[in-house]
Short mmCIF file of C-alpha atoms and ligand atoms in Angstrom, two decimals:
data_model
loop_
_atom_site.label_atom_id
_atom_site.label_comp_id
_atom_site.label_asym_id
_atom_site.label_seq_id
_atom_site.Cartn_x
_atom_site.Cartn_y
_atom_site.Cartn_z
CA MET A 179 -10.25 9.07 -17.04
CA LYS A 180 -6.32 8.75 -16.66
CA THR A 181 -4.61 5.51 -17.44
CA VAL A 182 -1.39 4.54 -15.74
CA THR A 183 0.53 1.18 -17.65
CA VAL A 184 2.04 -1.59 -15.25
CA HIS A 185 5.34 -3.08 -17.96
CA THR A 186 5.64 -5.71 -15.05
CA LYS A 187 6.19 -9.49 -16.94
CA THR A 188 2.58 -9.18 -17.04
CA PRO A 189 2.28 -5.42 -18.03
CA TYR A 190 -2.19 -3.92 -16.54
CA ASP A 191 -3.09 -0.63 -16.83
CA ILE A 192 -4.56 1.56 -14.10
CA TYR A 193 -7.97 3.53 -14.93
CA ILE A 194 -7.31 6.45 -12.55
CA GLY A 195 -10.99 8.67 -12.57
CA ALA A 196 -14.31 10.20 -9.95
CA GLY A 197 -17.99 8.38 -9.91
CA ILE A 198 -15.46 4.88 -12.86
CA ARG A 199 -17.46 2.43 -10.39
CA THR A 200 -20.14 2.56 -12.42
CA GLN A 201 -17.73 1.42 -15.87
CA ILE A 202 -16.83 -0.92 -14.13
CA GLY A 203 -17.68 -3.83 -15.47
CA GLU A 204 -17.97 -2.08 -19.33
CA GLN A 205 -14.19 -1.33 -18.57
CA MET A 206 -13.36 -5.83 -17.91
CA LYS A 207 -14.28 -6.38 -20.30
CA LYS A 208 -12.09 -4.93 -22.45
CA GLN A 209 -9.65 -7.71 -21.14
CA ILE A 210 -11.46 -10.57 -19.00
CA ALA A 211 -14.46 -12.29 -21.32
CA PRO A 212 -17.61 -12.45 -19.30
CA CYS A 213 -17.02 -14.82 -16.56
CA LYS A 214 -17.60 -16.09 -12.53
CA ALA A 215 -16.40 -12.28 -11.05
CA ALA A 216 -15.62 -13.44 -7.34
CA ILE A 217 -15.72 -10.16 -6.12
CA ILE A 218 -14.04 -10.53 -2.01
CA THR A 219 -14.32 -7.92 0.48
CA ASP A 220 -15.44 -6.97 3.62
CA ASP A 221 -17.56 -6.06 5.74
CA VAL A 222 -17.74 -2.56 6.18
CA VAL A 223 -17.14 -1.61 1.90
CA PHE A 224 -19.84 -4.74 1.10
CA GLY A 225 -22.78 -2.29 2.48
CA LEU A 226 -20.88 1.42 0.49
CA TYR A 227 -19.22 -0.47 -2.58
CA ALA A 228 -20.63 -3.83 -3.60
CA THR A 229 -24.10 -3.40 -4.30
CA GLN A 230 -22.99 -0.91 -6.87
CA VAL A 231 -19.77 -3.02 -8.67
CA ARG A 232 -22.41 -6.27 -8.99
CA GLN A 233 -24.57 -4.15 -10.60
CA SER A 234 -22.17 -2.92 -12.99
CA LEU A 235 -20.81 -6.93 -13.32
CA GLU A 236 -24.18 -7.83 -13.81
CA GLN A 237 -24.74 -5.59 -16.77
CA ALA A 238 -21.82 -6.17 -17.99
CA GLY A 239 -22.41 -10.04 -18.22
CA TYR A 240 -20.29 -11.23 -16.11
CA THR A 241 -21.94 -13.61 -13.28
CA VAL A 242 -21.56 -12.17 -9.79
CA CYS A 243 -21.38 -14.27 -6.76
CA ALA A 244 -19.75 -11.52 -2.80
CA TYR A 245 -17.14 -12.76 0.11
CA ALA A 246 -17.12 -10.86 2.69
CA PHE A 247 -14.71 -10.80 5.58
CA SER A 248 -15.07 -8.20 8.99
CA ALA A 249 -12.98 -5.60 7.92
CA GLY A 250 -9.48 -4.68 9.78
CA GLU A 251 -5.98 -6.45 10.34
CA ALA A 252 -7.21 -8.42 13.07
CA SER A 253 -8.42 -10.32 9.52
CA LYS A 254 -5.96 -11.22 8.06
CA THR A 255 -5.15 -14.19 8.98
CA ILE A 256 -4.20 -17.79 7.27
CA THR A 257 -7.83 -18.93 8.76
CA THR A 258 -9.94 -15.46 6.24
CA TRP A 259 -7.79 -16.30 3.85
CA SER A 260 -8.53 -20.10 3.37
CA ASN A 261 -11.74 -19.51 4.32
CA ILE A 262 -11.49 -17.34 0.73
CA LEU A 263 -10.36 -20.42 -0.86
CA GLU A 264 -12.89 -22.38 0.49
CA PHE A 265 -15.33 -19.29 -0.95
CA LEU A 266 -13.79 -20.17 -4.70
CA ALA A 267 -13.81 -23.92 -4.65
CA GLU A 268 -18.01 -24.20 -3.77
CA GLN A 269 -19.16 -21.67 -6.80
CA GLU A 270 -16.10 -23.73 -8.59
CA MET A 271 -14.41 -21.26 -9.70
CA THR A 272 -12.17 -21.76 -12.69
CA ARG A 273 -9.19 -20.51 -13.73
CA LYS A 274 -10.95 -18.22 -16.40
CA ASP A 275 -12.17 -16.55 -13.40
CA VAL A 276 -11.66 -13.33 -11.74
CA ILE A 277 -11.35 -12.41 -8.21
CA VAL A 278 -12.42 -9.17 -7.44
CA ALA A 279 -11.04 -7.21 -4.78
CA LEU A 280 -12.38 -4.30 -3.85
CA GLY A 281 -11.20 -3.05 -0.64
CA GLY A 282 -8.63 -1.44 1.42
CA GLY A 283 -5.44 -3.12 1.76
CA VAL A 284 -6.80 -6.30 3.60
CA VAL A 285 -8.90 -6.72 1.04
CA GLY A 286 -5.77 -6.73 -2.08
CA ASP A 287 -3.46 -8.54 0.14
CA MET A 288 -5.76 -10.77 0.85
CA ALA A 289 -7.64 -11.03 -2.10
CA GLY A 290 -4.60 -11.71 -3.84
CA PHE A 291 -2.69 -14.04 -1.98
CA ALA A 292 -6.12 -15.74 -3.36
CA ALA A 293 -6.06 -15.38 -6.44
CA ALA A 294 -1.97 -16.53 -6.48
CA VAL A 295 -2.53 -19.94 -5.56
CA TYR A 296 -5.71 -20.44 -5.94
CA GLN A 297 -6.61 -23.72 -8.47
CA ARG A 298 -2.14 -22.84 -8.58
CA GLY A 299 -3.59 -18.51 -9.42
CA ILE A 300 -6.32 -17.42 -11.98
CA THR A 301 -6.93 -14.31 -12.59
CA PHE A 302 -7.48 -10.08 -10.65
CA VAL A 303 -8.88 -7.17 -10.75
CA GLN A 304 -7.43 -4.45 -8.14
CA ILE A 305 -10.69 -1.23 -6.76
CA PRO A 306 -8.36 -0.03 -3.87
CA THR A 307 -11.04 2.08 -1.94
CA THR A 308 -8.61 3.18 0.71
CA PHE A 309 -6.25 6.26 -0.44
CA LEU A 310 -3.15 4.88 1.08
CA ALA A 311 -4.65 0.85 -0.93
CA ALA A 312 -4.92 3.22 -4.04
CA ILE A 313 -1.57 4.32 -4.37
CA ASP A 314 0.71 1.58 -2.40
CA ALA A 315 -1.17 -1.36 -1.87
CA SER A 316 -2.75 -2.53 -5.08
CA VAL A 317 0.04 -1.86 -7.83
CA GLY A 318 2.71 -3.92 -7.88
CA GLY A 319 1.47 -6.94 -6.43
CA LYS A 320 2.75 -7.60 -3.33
CA THR A 321 0.07 -9.95 -1.73
CA ALA A 322 -0.02 -11.32 1.83
CA ILE A 323 -1.15 -12.24 5.32
CA ASP A 324 -0.32 -11.90 8.49
CA LEU A 325 1.04 -14.85 10.48
CA LYS A 326 1.40 -14.48 14.41
CA ALA A 327 4.82 -14.14 14.58
CA GLY A 328 4.56 -10.96 12.67
CA LYS A 329 2.74 -8.76 10.15
CA ASN A 330 3.07 -10.29 5.73
CA LEU A 331 4.38 -13.23 6.48
CA ALA A 332 3.24 -15.63 3.96
CA GLY A 333 2.71 -14.58 0.67
CA ALA A 334 3.41 -13.73 -3.48
CA PHE A 335 4.19 -11.57 -5.79
CA HIS A 336 0.95 -11.69 -8.71
CA GLN A 337 -0.27 -8.79 -10.57
CA PRO A 338 -3.05 -7.91 -11.01
CA ARG A 339 -4.80 -8.29 -14.31
CA MET A 340 -5.90 -4.73 -13.84
CA VAL A 341 -6.66 -2.27 -11.39
CA LEU A 342 -9.49 0.88 -11.34
CA CYS A 343 -8.76 3.19 -8.51
CA ASP A 344 -12.03 5.49 -8.21
CA THR A 345 -11.01 8.52 -6.23
CA GLU A 346 -14.98 9.77 -5.60
CA ILE A 347 -14.46 6.62 -3.80
CA LEU A 348 -11.19 8.10 -2.30
CA GLN A 349 -13.06 11.33 -1.85
CA GLN A 350 -15.29 10.07 0.42
CA LEU A 351 -12.98 8.52 3.34
CA PRO A 352 -13.06 9.89 6.48
CA GLN A 353 -10.83 12.27 7.59
CA SER A 354 -8.14 10.27 9.22
CA ILE A 355 -8.74 7.38 7.40
CA PHE A 356 -8.00 9.99 3.45
CA ALA A 357 -4.56 11.22 6.20
CA ASP A 358 -3.43 7.76 6.46
CA GLY A 359 -3.33 8.86 2.24
CA ILE A 360 -1.86 11.53 3.38
CA ALA A 361 1.19 10.05 5.11
CA GLU A 362 1.73 7.78 2.12
CA ALA A 363 1.35 10.35 -0.76
CA LEU A 364 4.49 12.51 1.31
CA LYS A 365 6.65 9.90 1.52
CA TYR A 366 6.13 9.67 -2.74
CA GLY A 367 7.67 13.08 -2.88
CA VAL A 368 9.92 12.81 -0.10
CA LEU A 369 11.57 10.12 -2.53
CA GLY A 370 12.17 11.52 -5.43
CA ASN A 371 9.46 14.15 -6.80
CA GLN A 372 10.19 17.90 -4.94
CA ASP A 373 6.34 19.64 -7.21
CA LEU A 374 4.67 16.40 -5.41
CA PHE A 375 5.53 16.99 -2.05
CA VAL A 376 5.10 20.80 -1.78
CA GLN A 377 1.80 20.62 -3.73
CA ILE A 378 0.85 17.81 -1.30
CA ALA A 379 1.65 20.46 1.86
CA GLU A 380 0.75 23.19 0.76
CA ALA A 381 -2.59 23.33 -1.87
CA GLY A 382 -5.66 21.44 -1.55
CA ILE A 383 -5.26 17.63 -2.43
CA HIS A 384 -8.54 16.67 -3.16
CA SER A 385 -9.31 19.49 -6.27
CA HIS A 386 -6.11 18.26 -7.28
CA LEU A 387 -6.46 13.94 -5.97
CA ASP A 388 -5.92 12.41 -9.98
CA GLU A 389 -3.63 14.39 -10.52
CA ILE A 390 -2.03 13.59 -7.72
CA VAL A 391 -3.00 10.03 -7.51
CA GLU A 392 -1.28 9.37 -10.97
CA MET A 393 2.06 10.93 -10.49
CA CYS A 394 1.98 7.90 -7.23
CA VAL A 395 1.12 5.39 -8.42
CA SER A 396 3.64 6.29 -11.69
CA MET A 397 6.15 6.15 -9.24
CA LYS A 398 5.75 2.62 -7.81
CA ARG A 399 5.21 2.07 -11.30
CA ASP A 400 8.51 3.28 -12.90
CA ILE A 401 10.05 1.94 -9.36
CA VAL A 402 7.85 -1.44 -10.08
CA GLU A 403 10.17 -2.21 -13.25
CA LYS A 404 12.80 -2.40 -12.58
CA ASP A 405 12.58 -4.17 -9.57
CA GLU A 406 9.26 -6.40 -9.37
CA THR A 407 10.98 -8.74 -6.25
CA GLU A 408 12.66 -5.92 -4.53
CA GLN A 409 15.44 -7.53 -4.77
CA GLY A 410 17.28 -3.28 -5.26
CA ASP A 411 15.32 0.07 -6.05
CA ARG A 412 12.54 -1.99 -5.39
CA LYS A 413 12.96 -0.99 -1.16
CA LEU A 414 12.85 2.57 -1.38
CA LEU A 415 9.09 2.28 -0.92
CA ASN A 416 10.36 1.77 2.31
CA LEU A 417 10.91 5.08 3.31
CA GLY A 418 9.79 5.73 6.98
CA HIS A 419 9.16 1.67 7.36
CA THR A 420 11.56 1.17 9.19
CA PHE A 421 10.91 2.79 11.88
CA GLY A 422 6.86 2.97 10.78
CA HIS A 423 6.81 -1.35 11.53
CA ALA A 424 8.21 -0.22 14.95
CA ILE A 425 6.30 1.12 15.73
CA GLU A 426 2.81 0.36 14.60
CA TRP A 427 4.88 -3.03 16.19
CA ASN A 428 4.93 -0.86 19.61
CA SER A 429 1.38 0.55 19.30
CA ALA A 430 0.38 -3.21 18.94
CA PHE A 431 -1.08 -2.44 16.05
CA CYS A 432 -3.56 0.40 17.28
CA MET A 433 -1.52 3.38 14.74
CA SER A 434 -2.51 2.82 11.21
CA HIS A 435 -0.17 2.56 9.08
CA GLY A 436 -0.05 5.97 7.50
CA GLN A 437 0.37 7.76 11.35
CA ALA A 438 3.13 5.32 11.76
CA VAL A 439 4.84 5.84 8.36
CA GLY A 440 4.94 10.09 9.09
CA ILE A 441 6.31 9.54 12.09
CA GLY A 442 9.17 6.99 10.90
CA MET A 443 10.17 9.19 7.55
CA VAL A 444 10.30 11.58 10.67
CA LEU A 445 13.01 9.27 12.21
CA VAL A 446 14.78 7.94 9.54
CA ALA A 447 14.82 12.16 8.50
CA ARG A 448 16.35 13.27 11.79
CA ALA A 449 18.84 10.48 12.28
CA ALA A 450 20.40 11.24 8.46
CA GLU A 451 20.29 15.75 9.50
CA HIS A 452 22.39 14.85 12.84
CA MET A 453 25.08 11.96 11.18
CA GLY A 454 25.28 14.80 7.63
CA LYS A 455 23.93 12.90 5.44
CA ALA A 456 20.95 14.81 4.34
CA LYS A 457 20.06 18.13 4.42
CA LYS A 458 19.72 20.20 7.82
CA GLY A 459 16.26 21.35 7.91
CA LEU A 460 14.73 17.99 5.95
CA THR A 461 13.34 16.75 8.97
CA GLU A 462 11.67 20.27 9.83
CA GLN A 463 10.06 19.89 6.40
CA ILE A 464 8.47 16.76 6.27
CA GLU A 465 7.15 17.27 10.10
CA LYS A 466 5.21 21.00 8.61
CA ALA A 467 3.67 18.87 5.97
CA LEU A 468 2.24 15.95 8.55
CA GLN A 469 1.30 18.05 10.82
CA GLN A 470 -0.24 21.01 8.24
CA HIS A 471 -2.68 16.72 7.54
CA GLY A 472 -3.19 16.27 11.50
CA LEU A 473 -1.14 13.80 10.76
CA PRO A 474 1.52 13.13 14.53
CA ILE A 475 5.53 13.65 14.31
CA HIS A 476 6.01 12.17 17.78
CA CYS A 477 7.57 8.83 18.45
CA MET A 478 6.14 8.00 21.71
CA TYR A 479 8.56 4.86 22.27
CA THR A 480 12.29 4.15 23.49
CA ALA A 481 14.65 4.03 21.09
CA LYS A 482 14.63 0.20 23.24
CA GLU A 483 11.21 -0.16 22.31
CA LEU A 484 11.91 1.13 18.36
CA THR A 485 14.79 -1.72 18.51
CA ALA A 486 13.26 -4.71 19.31
CA GLY A 487 10.18 -3.65 17.43
CA ILE A 488 13.22 -3.41 13.93
CA LEU A 489 14.69 -6.63 15.08
CA HIS A 490 11.14 -8.15 14.84
CA ASP A 491 10.85 -7.02 11.56
CA LYS A 492 10.37 -10.13 8.39
CA LYS A 493 13.09 -6.78 6.49
CA ARG A 494 16.36 -8.26 8.32
CA LYS A 495 18.80 -9.72 6.65
CA GLY A 496 20.64 -11.65 8.57
CA ASN A 497 23.11 -8.83 10.89
CA ILE A 498 21.57 -5.53 8.64
CA ILE A 499 18.98 -4.16 8.64
CA GLN A 500 18.40 -1.79 5.46
CA PHE A 501 16.94 1.85 6.44
CA VAL A 502 16.19 4.45 3.55
CA PHE A 503 17.63 7.48 3.91
CA PRO A 504 16.28 10.89 2.40
CA TYR A 505 19.35 13.02 2.26
CA GLU A 506 16.81 16.15 0.56
CA ILE A 507 12.99 15.84 -0.61
CA GLY A 508 12.68 13.95 -3.91
CA HIS A 509 16.54 12.18 -3.07
CA CYS A 510 16.74 9.03 -1.08
CA GLU A 511 19.11 6.74 -0.50
CA ILE A 512 19.47 3.26 0.94
CA VAL A 513 21.57 2.79 4.19
CA ASP A 514 22.70 -0.68 5.79
CA ILE A 515 22.93 -0.38 9.58
CA ALA A 516 24.44 -3.33 11.21
CA VAL A 517 22.40 -4.61 13.85
CA SER A 518 24.33 -3.46 16.41
CA ASP A 519 24.30 0.11 15.75
CA VAL A 520 20.58 -0.05 15.14
CA GLU A 521 19.95 1.42 19.35
CA ALA A 522 22.24 3.81 19.43
CA LEU A 523 20.25 5.66 15.78
CA ALA A 524 16.85 5.51 17.16
CA ASN A 525 18.72 7.39 20.55
CA ILE A 526 19.38 10.17 17.98
CA ALA A 527 15.84 9.55 15.96
CA ILE A 528 14.13 9.85 18.95
CA GLY A 529 16.42 13.57 19.42
CA LYS A 530 18.39 12.01 22.71
N1 LIG B 1082 4.23 -1.30 0.34
C1 LIG B 1082 5.97 -1.21 -0.98
C2 LIG B 1082 6.04 -2.06 -2.35
O1 LIG B 1082 4.90 -2.69 -2.75
O2 LIG B 1082 6.94 -2.59 -2.70
#
């Protein structure tokens, strides 16, 4: 089992290993005395893994209850969130107890946000069940729900007490869901690790999954330790996300996050290359790596549509939109673009 320690205000460990879901209770017990544990999950993950996790927790002495909501982004609402809070209250959970978020990014965000506010904050543990959540949402303490006006508009920073990533669960994901994580892993390579990019682009991922998860979460750890609440460097993690969110928004969230971020990286690389800021050939390198794993590279929206999506995003800062420009594999910088210039940038990005 691999361990990565995150030194945030409250430090915590990320455990990575194949099959560790059966050791979850023992691992948790080392840091959280047996108490009530509320598993928060979705109805799909519930059917797959809740029994094993429950058994492991019960064997370690925890008293377990479970709450499952319908899987999918459509559930990431204030209603589901308040239902979770009511459930915690019905179970008479106290600040000495623990929430166990078992699922992908939606579950982690919702359970984490419930943990952030229930009794003004209780302990929670992340057990990510998608590759994407394992290398992104489960680490760093961002928790949120969606509002009618947009994604992740209400939330809190609340770090988990520990993260347990069972890579055997990730290995069993359907290829399209696994590929979402590949796009995010490539993002870490473009951000700051050429070897990681080459490894993902050219070699098999499944045979090196533990190492790849460790490399990605270590990179995220380094960034989050410097900037826990996204005042500066943490914004680098948004590489591909500004165009990516605009694509998701235009698709009415039918396109997956990973696919949209992949296309978003291609678009921003093309813009950076065209403006003479990026190394020649960078866009093609990113396109090839994505295609290698069956991920899309083409944007089906106009510059106007992309601009509407970008201006709708919460990351707008007055008249400035911050883009993460890749200059070469392993080196990116945050660039301020005036709102009035975004459509022109989008035109360049889509190759017009
Ligand atoms: N998902 C980006 C971050 O955690 O900052």
